[in-house]
Amino acid sequence: MINDDKKNENHKKRQQKLKEKVDERIAAATEDKGLLLVITGNGKGKSTSGFGMITRSVGHGLQAGIVQFIKGTWECGEMNLLKQHGVKHHVMKTGFTWETQNKEADTAAAQVAWAEAKKMLVDTSIDIILLDELTYMVTYGYIDLEDVISALKNRPAMQHVVITGRACHRQIIELADTVSEVQSIKHAFDNGIRVQKGVDW
Ligand code: ATP
Ligand code: MG
């Protein structure tokens, strides 16, 4: 019993110290800034996270824009919802897939999508932009890295941008304020389970 009291007291002291440290850090973080966020890695959850931030923003009455650089085979559940809330949206007009055969057509479609993204990146009325799967466009050389970097650097100071996709280029990661790598521990697909509505699209 005495031992338990002692343990409780020690736990309380440790928690108190931790709280003081966290409070100090919260008090020190006073700056506001348009953030560049990158969600990369091989695990599931990158686009979901991007769409989640857009949904949060819309919930606060912020103006949001989305450019999807890979047109999925399935309709996008989030988009069905967000379109009803005035979110500006462009989806790349090609059946770009992993087995893509037509480099010219894909490059042209990627550049049209990138031009739409650039319009958003100079629009001060847009508070947050999701550039979903942008990383692949840079990897495949469909859009120019320097152009991407320059558009990101010159965007309105308070505008947030979220970039998703695997294997994000090092220079974009360096420019970003917040970078998360989603690691795959396991995925249902590996056990022969196909994509599920609501979970995957
Ligand atoms: P989500 O859109 O579910 O957040 P994501 O954006 O992290 O996924 P992408 O690489 O864009 O992942 O792939 C999208 C699709 O591929 C989704 O249907 C997702 O469930 C599936 N997927 C994601 N990660 C994996 C994985 N490690 N193995 C197999 N399938 C995956
Ligand atoms: Mg994705």
JSON list of C-alpha atoms and ligand atoms in Angstrom, two decimals:
[
{"chain": "A", "resi": 1, "resn": "MET", "atom": "CA", "xyz": [0.00, 0.00, 0.00]},
{"chain": "A", "resi": 2, "resn": "ILE", "atom": "CA", "xyz": [2.76, 2.42, 1.03]},
{"chain": "A", "resi": 3, "resn": "ASN", "atom": "CA", "xyz": [4.63, 1.32, -2.08]},
{"chain": "A", "resi": 4, "resn": "ASP", "atom": "CA", "xyz": [1.60, 2.12, -4.27]},
{"chain": "A", "resi": 5, "resn": "ASP", "atom": "CA", "xyz": [1.29, 5.60, -2.76]},
{"chain": "A", "resi": 6, "resn": "LYS", "atom": "CA", "xyz": [4.98, 6.21, -3.44]},
{"chain": "A", "resi": 7, "resn": "LYS", "atom": "CA", "xyz": [4.58, 5.00, -7.05]},
{"chain": "A", "resi": 8, "resn": "ASN", "atom": "CA", "xyz": [1.56, 7.26, -7.56]},
{"chain": "A", "resi": 9, "resn": "GLU", "atom": "CA", "xyz": [3.42, 10.23, -6.16]},
{"chain": "A", "resi": 10, "resn": "ASN", "atom": "CA", "xyz": [6.44, 9.59, -8.42]},
{"chain": "A", "resi": 11, "resn": "HIS", "atom": "CA", "xyz": [4.14, 9.21, -11.43]},
{"chain": "A", "resi": 12, "resn": "LYS", "atom": "CA", "xyz": [2.41, 12.49, -10.58]},
{"chain": "A", "resi": 13, "resn": "LYS", "atom": "CA", "xyz": [5.78, 14.29, -10.28]},
{"chain": "A", "resi": 14, "resn": "ARG", "atom": "CA", "xyz": [6.98, 12.91, -13.64]},
{"chain": "A", "resi": 15, "resn": "GLN", "atom": "CA", "xyz": [3.73, 13.92, -15.35]},
{"chain": "A", "resi": 16, "resn": "GLN", "atom": "CA", "xyz": [3.93, 17.39, -13.82]},
{"chain": "A", "resi": 17, "resn": "LYS", "atom": "CA", "xyz": [7.50, 17.84, -15.15]},
{"chain": "A", "resi": 18, "resn": "LEU", "atom": "CA", "xyz": [6.41, 16.61, -18.59]},
{"chain": "A", "resi": 19, "resn": "LYS", "atom": "CA", "xyz": [3.45, 18.98, -18.59]},
{"chain": "A", "resi": 20, "resn": "GLU", "atom": "CA", "xyz": [5.71, 21.92, -17.71]},
{"chain": "A", "resi": 21, "resn": "LYS", "atom": "CA", "xyz": [8.05, 21.06, -20.60]},
{"chain": "A", "resi": 22, "resn": "VAL", "atom": "CA", "xyz": [5.16, 20.71, -23.09]},
{"chain": "A", "resi": 23, "resn": "ASP", "atom": "CA", "xyz": [3.57, 23.95, -21.84]},
{"chain": "A", "resi": 24, "resn": "GLU", "atom": "CA", "xyz": [6.93, 25.73, -22.32]},
{"chain": "A", "resi": 25, "resn": "ARG", "atom": "CA", "xyz": [7.14, 24.50, -25.92]},
{"chain": "A", "resi": 26, "resn": "ILE", "atom": "CA", "xyz": [3.53, 25.48, -26.62]},
{"chain": "A", "resi": 27, "resn": "ALA", "atom": "CA", "xyz": [4.18, 28.96, -25.22]},
{"chain": "A", "resi": 28, "resn": "ALA", "atom": "CA", "xyz": [7.33, 29.28, -27.39]},
{"chain": "A", "resi": 29, "resn": "ALA", "atom": "CA", "xyz": [5.46, 28.40, -30.62]},
{"chain": "A", "resi": 30, "resn": "THR", "atom": "CA", "xyz": [3.83, 31.70, -31.46]},
{"chain": "A", "resi": 31, "resn": "GLU", "atom": "CA", "xyz": [4.44, 32.03, -35.19]},
{"chain": "A", "resi": 32, "resn": "ASP", "atom": "CA", "xyz": [1.76, 31.70, -37.91]},
{"chain": "A", "resi": 33, "resn": "LYS", "atom": "CA", "xyz": [2.84, 30.64, -41.38]},
{"chain": "A", "resi": 34, "resn": "GLY", "atom": "CA", "xyz": [1.52, 28.97, -44.50]},
{"chain": "A", "resi": 35, "resn": "LEU", "atom": "CA", "xyz": [2.93, 25.46, -44.16]},
{"chain": "A", "resi": 36, "resn": "LEU", "atom": "CA", "xyz": [4.25, 23.04, -46.73]},
{"chain": "A", "resi": 37, "resn": "LEU", "atom": "CA", "xyz": [3.46, 19.49, -45.63]},
{"chain": "A", "resi": 38, "resn": "VAL", "atom": "CA", "xyz": [4.63, 16.28, -47.27]},
{"chain": "A", "resi": 39, "resn": "ILE", "atom": "CA", "xyz": [3.04, 12.91, -46.58]},
{"chain": "A", "resi": 40, "resn": "THR", "atom": "CA", "xyz": [5.20, 10.26, -48.21]},
{"chain": "A", "resi": 41, "resn": "GLY", "atom": "CA", "xyz": [6.27, 6.61, -47.75]},
{"chain": "A", "resi": 42, "resn": "ASN", "atom": "CA", "xyz": [4.96, 3.23, -48.84]},
{"chain": "A", "resi": 43, "resn": "GLY", "atom": "CA", "xyz": [2.25, 2.71, -46.23]},
{"chain": "A", "resi": 44, "resn": "LYS", "atom": "CA", "xyz": [-1.46, 3.39, -46.59]},
{"chain": "A", "resi": 45, "resn": "GLY", "atom": "CA", "xyz": [-2.75, 6.73, -45.35]},
{"chain": "A", "resi": 46, "resn": "LYS", "atom": "CA", "xyz": [-1.10, 9.48, -47.40]},
{"chain": "A", "resi": 47, "resn": "SER", "atom": "CA", "xyz": [-4.05, 10.71, -49.48]},
{"chain": "A", "resi": 48, "resn": "THR", "atom": "CA", "xyz": [-6.44, 10.01, -46.61]},
{"chain": "A", "resi": 49, "resn": "SER", "atom": "CA", "xyz": [-4.37, 12.36, -44.47]},
{"chain": "A", "resi": 50, "resn": "GLY", "atom": "CA", "xyz": [-4.29, 15.04, -47.18]},
{"chain": "A", "resi": 51, "resn": "PHE", "atom": "CA", "xyz": [-8.05, 14.88, -47.69]},
{"chain": "A", "resi": 52, "resn": "GLY", "atom": "CA", "xyz": [-8.46, 14.90, -43.90]},
{"chain": "A", "resi": 53, "resn": "MET", "atom": "CA", "xyz": [-6.66, 18.26, -43.64]},
{"chain": "A", "resi": 54, "resn": "ILE", "atom": "CA", "xyz": [-8.79, 19.67, -46.45]},
{"chain": "A", "resi": 55, "resn": "THR", "atom": "CA", "xyz": [-11.95, 18.46, -44.67]},
{"chain": "A", "resi": 56, "resn": "ARG", "atom": "CA", "xyz": [-10.79, 20.02, -41.39]},
{"chain": "A", "resi": 57, "resn": "SER", "atom": "CA", "xyz": [-10.12, 23.28, -43.18]},
{"chain": "A", "resi": 58, "resn": "VAL", "atom": "CA", "xyz": [-13.50, 23.30, -44.92]},
{"chain": "A", "resi": 59, "resn": "GLY", "atom": "CA", "xyz": [-15.09, 22.61, -41.54]},
{"chain": "A", "resi": 60, "resn": "HIS", "atom": "CA", "xyz": [-13.52, 25.86, -40.32]},
{"chain": "A", "resi": 61, "resn": "GLY", "atom": "CA", "xyz": [-14.87, 27.78, -43.31]},
{"chain": "A", "resi": 62, "resn": "LEU", "atom": "CA", "xyz": [-11.51, 28.00, -45.09]},
{"chain": "A", "resi": 63, "resn": "GLN", "atom": "CA", "xyz": [-11.26, 27.99, -48.90]},
{"chain": "A", "resi": 64, "resn": "ALA", "atom": "CA", "xyz": [-9.60, 24.85, -50.26]},
{"chain": "A", "resi": 65, "resn": "GLY", "atom": "CA", "xyz": [-8.30, 23.58, -53.59]},
{"chain": "A", "resi": 66, "resn": "ILE", "atom": "CA", "xyz": [-7.40, 20.06, -54.72]},
{"chain": "A", "resi": 67, "resn": "VAL", "atom": "CA", "xyz": [-5.44, 18.83, -57.72]},
{"chain": "A", "resi": 68, "resn": "GLN", "atom": "CA", "xyz": [-5.26, 15.05, -58.17]},
{"chain": "A", "resi": 69, "resn": "PHE", "atom": "CA", "xyz": [-2.29, 14.03, -60.27]},
{"chain": "A", "resi": 70, "resn": "ILE", "atom": "CA", "xyz": [-3.39, 10.44, -60.74]},
{"chain": "A", "resi": 71, "resn": "LYS", "atom": "CA", "xyz": [-6.90, 9.66, -61.86]},
{"chain": "A", "resi": 72, "resn": "GLY", "atom": "CA", "xyz": [-8.00, 6.62, -59.89]},
{"chain": "A", "resi": 73, "resn": "THR", "atom": "CA", "xyz": [-10.05, 3.79, -61.34]},
{"chain": "A", "resi": 74, "resn": "TRP", "atom": "CA", "xyz": [-12.70, 4.45, -58.69]},
{"chain": "A", "resi": 75, "resn": "GLU", "atom": "CA", "xyz": [-14.59, 7.64, -57.94]},
{"chain": "A", "resi": 76, "resn": "CYS", "atom": "CA", "xyz": [-13.14, 9.49, -54.98]},
{"chain": "A", "resi": 77, "resn": "GLY", "atom": "CA", "xyz": [-15.43, 9.43, -51.91]},
{"chain": "A", "resi": 78, "resn": "GLU", "atom": "CA", "xyz": [-13.91, 12.53, -50.34]},
{"chain": "A", "resi": 79, "resn": "MET", "atom": "CA", "xyz": [-14.31, 14.49, -53.58]},
{"chain": "A", "resi": 80, "resn": "ASN", "atom": "CA", "xyz": [-18.02, 13.60, -53.79]},
{"chain": "A", "resi": 81, "resn": "LEU", "atom": "CA", "xyz": [-18.42, 15.27, -50.42]},
{"chain": "A", "resi": 82, "resn": "LEU", "atom": "CA", "xyz": [-16.00, 18.18, -50.76]},
{"chain": "A", "resi": 83, "resn": "LYS", "atom": "CA", "xyz": [-17.37, 19.29, -54.14]},
{"chain": "A", "resi": 84, "resn": "GLN", "atom": "CA", "xyz": [-20.62, 20.14, -52.33]},
{"chain": "A", "resi": 85, "resn": "HIS", "atom": "CA", "xyz": [-18.63, 22.56, -50.15]},
{"chain": "A", "resi": 86, "resn": "GLY", "atom": "CA", "xyz": [-17.14, 24.76, -52.85]},
{"chain": "A", "resi": 87, "resn": "VAL", "atom": "CA", "xyz": [-13.71, 23.14, -52.98]},
{"chain": "A", "resi": 88, "resn": "LYS", "atom": "CA", "xyz": [-11.91, 23.97, -56.24]},
{"chain": "A", "resi": 89, "resn": "HIS", "atom": "CA", "xyz": [-10.91, 20.75, -57.92]},
{"chain": "A", "resi": 90, "resn": "HIS", "atom": "CA", "xyz": [-8.97, 19.44, -60.89]},
{"chain": "A", "resi": 91, "resn": "VAL", "atom": "CA", "xyz": [-8.28, 15.81, -61.67]},
{"chain": "A", "resi": 92, "resn": "MET", "atom": "CA", "xyz": [-5.68, 14.81, -64.24]},
{"chain": "A", "resi": 93, "resn": "LYS", "atom": "CA", "xyz": [-7.47, 13.85, -67.42]},
{"chain": "A", "resi": 94, "resn": "THR", "atom": "CA", "xyz": [-5.76, 10.63, -68.27]},
{"chain": "A", "resi": 95, "resn": "GLY", "atom": "CA", "xyz": [-5.96, 7.04, -67.33]},
{"chain": "A", "resi": 96, "resn": "PHE", "atom": "CA", "xyz": [-2.42, 7.34, -65.94]},
{"chain": "A", "resi": 97, "resn": "THR", "atom": "CA", "xyz": [-1.67, 3.95, -64.40]},
{"chain": "A", "resi": 98, "resn": "TRP", "atom": "CA", "xyz": [1.38, 2.06, -63.29]},
{"chain": "A", "resi": 99, "resn": "GLU", "atom": "CA", "xyz": [1.42, 0.37, -66.70]},
{"chain": "A", "resi": 100, "resn": "THR", "atom": "CA", "xyz": [1.25, 3.70, -68.50]},
{"chain": "A", "resi": 101, "resn": "GLN", "atom": "CA", "xyz": [2.31, 3.31, -72.13]},
{"chain": "A", "resi": 102, "resn": "ASN", "atom": "CA", "xyz": [1.81, 6.77, -73.51]},
{"chain": "A", "resi": 103, "resn": "LYS", "atom": "CA", "xyz": [4.45, 9.09, -72.10]},
{"chain": "A", "resi": 104, "resn": "GLU", "atom": "CA", "xyz": [3.50, 11.99, -74.36]},
{"chain": "A", "resi": 105, "resn": "ALA", "atom": "CA", "xyz": [-0.20, 11.95, -73.42]},
{"chain": "A", "resi": 106, "resn": "ASP", "atom": "CA", "xyz": [0.63, 11.55, -69.73]},
{"chain": "A", "resi": 107, "resn": "THR", "atom": "CA", "xyz": [3.13, 14.42, -69.83]},
{"chain": "A", "resi": 108, "resn": "ALA", "atom": "CA", "xyz": [0.57, 16.69, -71.50]},
{"chain": "A", "resi": 109, "resn": "ALA", "atom": "CA", "xyz": [-2.11, 15.76, -68.95]},
{"chain": "A", "resi": 110, "resn": "ALA", "atom": "CA", "xyz": [0.32, 16.25, -66.05]},
{"chain": "A", "resi": 111, "resn": "GLN", "atom": "CA", "xyz": [1.23, 19.69, -67.36]},
{"chain": "A", "resi": 112, "resn": "VAL", "atom": "CA", "xyz": [-2.41, 20.74, -67.65]},
{"chain": "A", "resi": 113, "resn": "ALA", "atom": "CA", "xyz": [-2.95, 19.61, -64.04]},
{"chain": "A", "resi": 114, "resn": "TRP", "atom": "CA", "xyz": [0.22, 21.42, -62.94]},
{"chain": "A", "resi": 115, "resn": "ALA", "atom": "CA", "xyz": [-0.98, 24.61, -64.67]},
{"chain": "A", "resi": 116, "resn": "GLU", "atom": "CA", "xyz": [-4.20, 24.35, -62.60]},
{"chain": "A", "resi": 117, "resn": "ALA", "atom": "CA", "xyz": [-2.12, 23.86, -59.45]},
{"chain": "A", "resi": 118, "resn": "LYS", "atom": "CA", "xyz": [-0.01, 26.91, -60.31]},
{"chain": "A", "resi": 119, "resn": "LYS", "atom": "CA", "xyz": [-3.16, 29.04, -60.65]},
{"chain": "A", "resi": 120, "resn": "MET", "atom": "CA", "xyz": [-4.12, 27.99, -57.12]},
{"chain": "A", "resi": 121, "resn": "LEU", "atom": "CA", "xyz": [-0.58, 28.67, -55.88]},
{"chain": "A", "resi": 122, "resn": "VAL", "atom": "CA", "xyz": [-0.93, 32.38, -56.75]},
{"chain": "A", "resi": 123, "resn": "ASP", "atom": "CA", "xyz": [-4.55, 32.71, -55.58]},
{"chain": "A", "resi": 124, "resn": "THR", "atom": "CA", "xyz": [-4.62, 34.50, -52.23]},
{"chain": "A", "resi": 125, "resn": "SER", "atom": "CA", "xyz": [-8.26, 33.48, -51.69]},
{"chain": "A", "resi": 126, "resn": "ILE", "atom": "CA", "xyz": [-7.24, 29.81, -51.34]},
{"chain": "A", "resi": 127, "resn": "ASP", "atom": "CA", "xyz": [-6.15, 28.94, -47.81]},
{"chain": "A", "resi": 128, "resn": "ILE", "atom": "CA", "xyz": [-5.08, 25.33, -48.35]},
{"chain": "A", "resi": 129, "resn": "ILE", "atom": "CA", "xyz": [-4.21, 23.19, -51.37]},
{"chain": "A", "resi": 130, "resn": "LEU", "atom": "CA", "xyz": [-3.85, 19.44, -51.68]},
{"chain": "A", "resi": 131, "resn": "LEU", "atom": "CA", "xyz": [-1.55, 18.28, -54.48]},
{"chain": "A", "resi": 132, "resn": "ASP", "atom": "CA", "xyz": [-2.40, 14.59, -54.32]},
{"chain": "A", "resi": 133, "resn": "GLU", "atom": "CA", "xyz": [0.18, 12.23, -55.86]},
{"chain": "A", "resi": 134, "resn": "LEU", "atom": "CA", "xyz": [2.30, 15.13, -57.15]},
{"chain": "A", "resi": 135, "resn": "THR", "atom": "CA", "xyz": [5.53, 13.30, -56.26]},
{"chain": "A", "resi": 136, "resn": "TYR", "atom": "CA", "xyz": [5.22, 10.87, -59.20]},
{"chain": "A", "resi": 137, "resn": "MET", "atom": "CA", "xyz": [4.95, 13.70, -61.73]},
{"chain": "A", "resi": 138, "resn": "VAL", "atom": "CA", "xyz": [8.36, 14.94, -60.62]},
{"chain": "A", "resi": 139, "resn": "THR", "atom": "CA", "xyz": [9.86, 11.43, -60.49]},
{"chain": "A", "resi": 140, "resn": "TYR", "atom": "CA", "xyz": [8.71, 10.64, -64.02]},
{"chain": "A", "resi": 141, "resn": "GLY", "atom": "CA", "xyz": [9.90, 14.04, -65.26]},
{"chain": "A", "resi": 142, "resn": "TYR", "atom": "CA", "xyz": [6.37, 14.98, -66.40]},
{"chain": "A", "resi": 143, "resn": "ILE", "atom": "CA", "xyz": [6.68, 18.31, -64.61]},
{"chain": "A", "resi": 144, "resn": "ASP", "atom": "CA", "xyz": [9.80, 20.32, -63.90]},
{"chain": "A", "resi": 145, "resn": "LEU", "atom": "CA", "xyz": [11.19, 20.14, -60.35]},
{"chain": "A", "resi": 146, "resn": "GLU", "atom": "CA", "xyz": [12.60, 23.68, -60.45]},
{"chain": "A", "resi": 147, "resn": "ASP", "atom": "CA", "xyz": [9.22, 25.01, -61.55]},
{"chain": "A", "resi": 148, "resn": "VAL", "atom": "CA", "xyz": [7.53, 23.17, -58.66]},
{"chain": "A", "resi": 149, "resn": "ILE", "atom": "CA", "xyz": [10.05, 24.50, -56.14]},
{"chain": "A", "resi": 150, "resn": "SER", "atom": "CA", "xyz": [9.71, 28.04, -57.43]},
{"chain": "A", "resi": 151, "resn": "ALA", "atom": "CA", "xyz": [5.86, 27.97, -57.40]},
{"chain": "A", "resi": 152, "resn": "LEU", "atom": "CA", "xyz": [5.90, 26.60, -53.84]},
{"chain": "A", "resi": 153, "resn": "LYS", "atom": "CA", "xyz": [8.42, 29.22, -52.65]},
{"chain": "A", "resi": 154, "resn": "ASN", "atom": "CA", "xyz": [6.51, 32.12, -54.20]},
{"chain": "A", "resi": 155, "resn": "ARG", "atom": "CA", "xyz": [3.00, 31.16, -53.05]},
{"chain": "A", "resi": 156, "resn": "PRO", "atom": "CA", "xyz": [1.00, 33.46, -50.73]},
{"chain": "A", "resi": 157, "resn": "ALA", "atom": "CA", "xyz": [2.67, 33.59, -47.30]},
{"chain": "A", "resi": 158, "resn": "MET", "atom": "CA", "xyz": [-0.31, 32.21, -45.39]},
{"chain": "A", "resi": 159, "resn": "GLN", "atom": "CA", "xyz": [-1.27, 29.47, -47.86]},
{"chain": "A", "resi": 160, "resn": "HIS", "atom": "CA", "xyz": [-0.89, 25.84, -46.71]},
{"chain": "A", "resi": 161, "resn": "VAL", "atom": "CA", "xyz": [0.07, 23.15, -49.24]},
{"chain": "A", "resi": 162, "resn": "VAL", "atom": "CA", "xyz": [-0.09, 19.40, -48.70]},
{"chain": "A", "resi": 163, "resn": "ILE", "atom": "CA", "xyz": [1.82, 17.14, -51.09]},
{"chain": "A", "resi": 164, "resn": "THR", "atom": "CA", "xyz": [1.24, 13.38, -51.06]},
{"chain": "A", "resi": 165, "resn": "GLY", "atom": "CA", "xyz": [2.84, 10.45, -52.85]},
{"chain": "A", "resi": 166, "resn": "ARG", "atom": "CA", "xyz": [5.62, 7.93, -52.52]},
{"chain": "A", "resi": 167, "resn": "ALA", "atom": "CA", "xyz": [9.32, 8.75, -52.97]},
{"chain": "A", "resi": 168, "resn": "CYS", "atom": "CA", "xyz": [9.07, 12.51, -52.62]},
{"chain": "A", "resi": 169, "resn": "HIS", "atom": "CA", "xyz": [12.04, 14.37, -54.13]},
{"chain": "A", "resi": 170, "resn": "ARG", "atom": "CA", "xyz": [14.68, 15.40, -51.58]},
{"chain": "A", "resi": 171, "resn": "GLN", "atom": "CA", "xyz": [14.47, 19.08, -52.57]},
{"chain": "A", "resi": 172, "resn": "ILE", "atom": "CA", "xyz": [10.72, 19.21, -51.85]},
{"chain": "A", "resi": 173, "resn": "ILE", "atom": "CA", "xyz": [11.33, 17.48, -48.50]},
{"chain": "A", "resi": 174, "resn": "GLU", "atom": "CA", "xyz": [14.01, 20.05, -47.66]},
{"chain": "A", "resi": 175, "resn": "LEU", "atom": "CA", "xyz": [11.65, 22.91, -48.48]},
{"chain": "A", "resi": 176, "resn": "ALA", "atom": "CA", "xyz": [8.78, 21.44, -46.41]},
{"chain": "A", "resi": 177, "resn": "ASP", "atom": "CA", "xyz": [7.93, 22.46, -42.84]},
{"chain": "A", "resi": 178, "resn": "THR", "atom": "CA", "xyz": [6.34, 19.16, -41.83]},
{"chain": "A", "resi": 179, "resn": "VAL", "atom": "CA", "xyz": [7.16, 15.79, -43.36]},
{"chain": "A", "resi": 180, "resn": "SER", "atom": "CA", "xyz": [5.68, 12.44, -42.41]},
{"chain": "A", "resi": 181, "resn": "GLU", "atom": "CA", "xyz": [6.67, 9.08, -43.77]},
{"chain": "A", "resi": 182, "resn": "VAL", "atom": "CA", "xyz": [3.92, 6.47, -43.61]},
{"chain": "A", "resi": 183, "resn": "GLN", "atom": "CA", "xyz": [5.49, 3.06, -43.16]},
{"chain": "A", "resi": 184, "resn": "SER", "atom": "CA", "xyz": [3.68, -0.11, -44.20]},
{"chain": "A", "resi": 185, "resn": "ILE", "atom": "CA", "xyz": [3.58, -2.78, -41.54]},
{"chain": "A", "resi": 186, "resn": "LYS", "atom": "CA", "xyz": [0.99, -4.86, -43.38]},
{"chain": "A", "resi": 187, "resn": "HIS", "atom": "CA", "xyz": [-1.75, -4.30, -45.95]},
{"chain": "A", "resi": 188, "resn": "ALA", "atom": "CA", "xyz": [-4.88, -6.36, -46.61]},
{"chain": "A", "resi": 189, "resn": "PHE", "atom": "CA", "xyz": [-4.12, -6.31, -50.35]},
{"chain": "A", "resi": 190, "resn": "ASP", "atom": "CA", "xyz": [-1.12, -8.60, -49.70]},
{"chain": "A", "resi": 191, "resn": "ASN", "atom": "CA", "xyz": [-3.61, -11.22, -48.50]},
{"chain": "A", "resi": 192, "resn": "GLY", "atom": "CA", "xyz": [-5.69, -11.04, -51.65]},
{"chain": "A", "resi": 193, "resn": "ILE", "atom": "CA", "xyz": [-8.29, -8.61, -50.34]},
{"chain": "A", "resi": 194, "resn": "ARG", "atom": "CA", "xyz": [-9.41, -6.08, -52.92]},
{"chain": "A", "resi": 195, "resn": "VAL", "atom": "CA", "xyz": [-9.91, -2.35, -52.32]},
{"chain": "A", "resi": 196, "resn": "GLN", "atom": "CA", "xyz": [-12.89, -1.59, -50.13]},
{"chain": "A", "resi": 197, "resn": "LYS", "atom": "CA", "xyz": [-15.29, 1.34, -50.63]},
{"chain": "A", "resi": 198, "resn": "GLY", "atom": "CA", "xyz": [-14.88, 3.91, -47.87]},
{"chain": "A", "resi": 199, "resn": "VAL", "atom": "CA", "xyz": [-11.55, 2.50, -46.70]},
{"chain": "A", "resi": 200, "resn": "ASP", "atom": "CA", "xyz": [-9.55, 2.73, -49.92]},
{"chain": "A", "resi": 201, "resn": "TRP", "atom": "CA", "xyz": [-11.52, 5.14, -52.14]},
{"chain": "B", "resi": 1, "resn": "ATP", "atom": "P1", "xyz": [-4.94, 6.12, -49.15]},
{"chain": "B", "resi": 1, "resn": "ATP", "atom": "O1", "xyz": [-5.57, 6.80, -50.35]},
{"chain": "B", "resi": 1, "resn": "ATP", "atom": "O2", "xyz": [-5.74, 4.93, -48.74]},
{"chain": "B", "resi": 1, "resn": "ATP", "atom": "O3", "xyz": [-4.61, 7.07, -48.04]},
{"chain": "B", "resi": 1, "resn": "ATP", "atom": "P2", "xyz": [-2.21, 6.22, -49.97]},
{"chain": "B", "resi": 1, "resn": "ATP", "atom": "O4", "xyz": [-2.49, 7.56, -50.57]},
{"chain": "B", "resi": 1, "resn": "ATP", "atom": "O5", "xyz": [-1.30, 6.18, -48.78]},
{"chain": "B", "resi": 1, "resn": "ATP", "atom": "O6", "xyz": [-3.57, 5.48, -49.64]},
{"chain": "B", "resi": 1, "resn": "ATP", "atom": "P3", "xyz": [-1.37, 5.31, -52.58]},
{"chain": "B", "resi": 1, "resn": "ATP", "atom": "O7", "xyz": [0.02, 4.89, -52.86]},
{"chain": "B", "resi": 1, "resn": "ATP", "atom": "O8", "xyz": [-1.85, 6.60, -53.14]},
{"chain": "B", "resi": 1, "resn": "ATP", "atom": "O9", "xyz": [-1.58, 5.22, -51.01]},
{"chain": "B", "resi": 1, "resn": "ATP", "atom": "O10", "xyz": [-2.31, 4.14, -53.06]},
{"chain": "B", "resi": 1, "resn": "ATP", "atom": "C1", "xyz": [-3.69, 4.24, -53.07]},
{"chain": "B", "resi": 1, "resn": "ATP", "atom": "C2", "xyz": [-4.35, 2.87, -53.04]},
{"chain": "B", "resi": 1, "resn": "ATP", "atom": "O11", "xyz": [-3.41, 1.82, -52.85]},
{"chain": "B", "resi": 1, "resn": "ATP", "atom": "C3", "xyz": [-5.36, 2.72, -51.88]},
{"chain": "B", "resi": 1, "resn": "ATP", "atom": "O12", "xyz": [-6.39, 1.91, -52.34]},
{"chain": "B", "resi": 1, "resn": "ATP", "atom": "C4", "xyz": [-4.57, 2.02, -50.82]},
{"chain": "B", "resi": 1, "resn": "ATP", "atom": "O13", "xyz": [-5.34, 1.21, -49.94]},
{"chain": "B", "resi": 1, "resn": "ATP", "atom": "C5", "xyz": [-3.63, 1.17, -51.62]},
{"chain": "B", "resi": 1, "resn": "ATP", "atom": "N1", "xyz": [-2.35, 1.03, -50.88]},
{"chain": "B", "resi": 1, "resn": "ATP", "atom": "C6", "xyz": [-1.73, 1.97, -50.17]},
{"chain": "B", "resi": 1, "resn": "ATP", "atom": "N2", "xyz": [-0.62, 1.49, -49.58]},
{"chain": "B", "resi": 1, "resn": "ATP", "atom": "C7", "xyz": [-0.55, 0.19, -49.95]},
{"chain": "B", "resi": 1, "resn": "ATP", "atom": "C8", "xyz": [0.37, -0.90, -49.65]},
{"chain": "B", "resi": 1, "resn": "ATP", "atom": "N3", "xyz": [1.42, -0.72, -48.85]},
{"chain": "B", "resi": 1, "resn": "ATP", "atom": "N4", "xyz": [0.11, -2.11, -50.23]},
{"chain": "B", "resi": 1, "resn": "ATP", "atom": "C9", "xyz": [-0.96, -2.28, -51.03]},
{"chain": "B", "resi": 1, "resn": "ATP", "atom": "N5", "xyz": [-1.85, -1.32, -51.33]},
{"chain": "B", "resi": 1, "resn": "ATP", "atom": "C10", "xyz": [-1.66, -0.10, -50.80]},
{"chain": "B", "resi": 2, "resn": "MG", "atom": "MG", "xyz": [-2.52, 8.35, -52.41]}
]
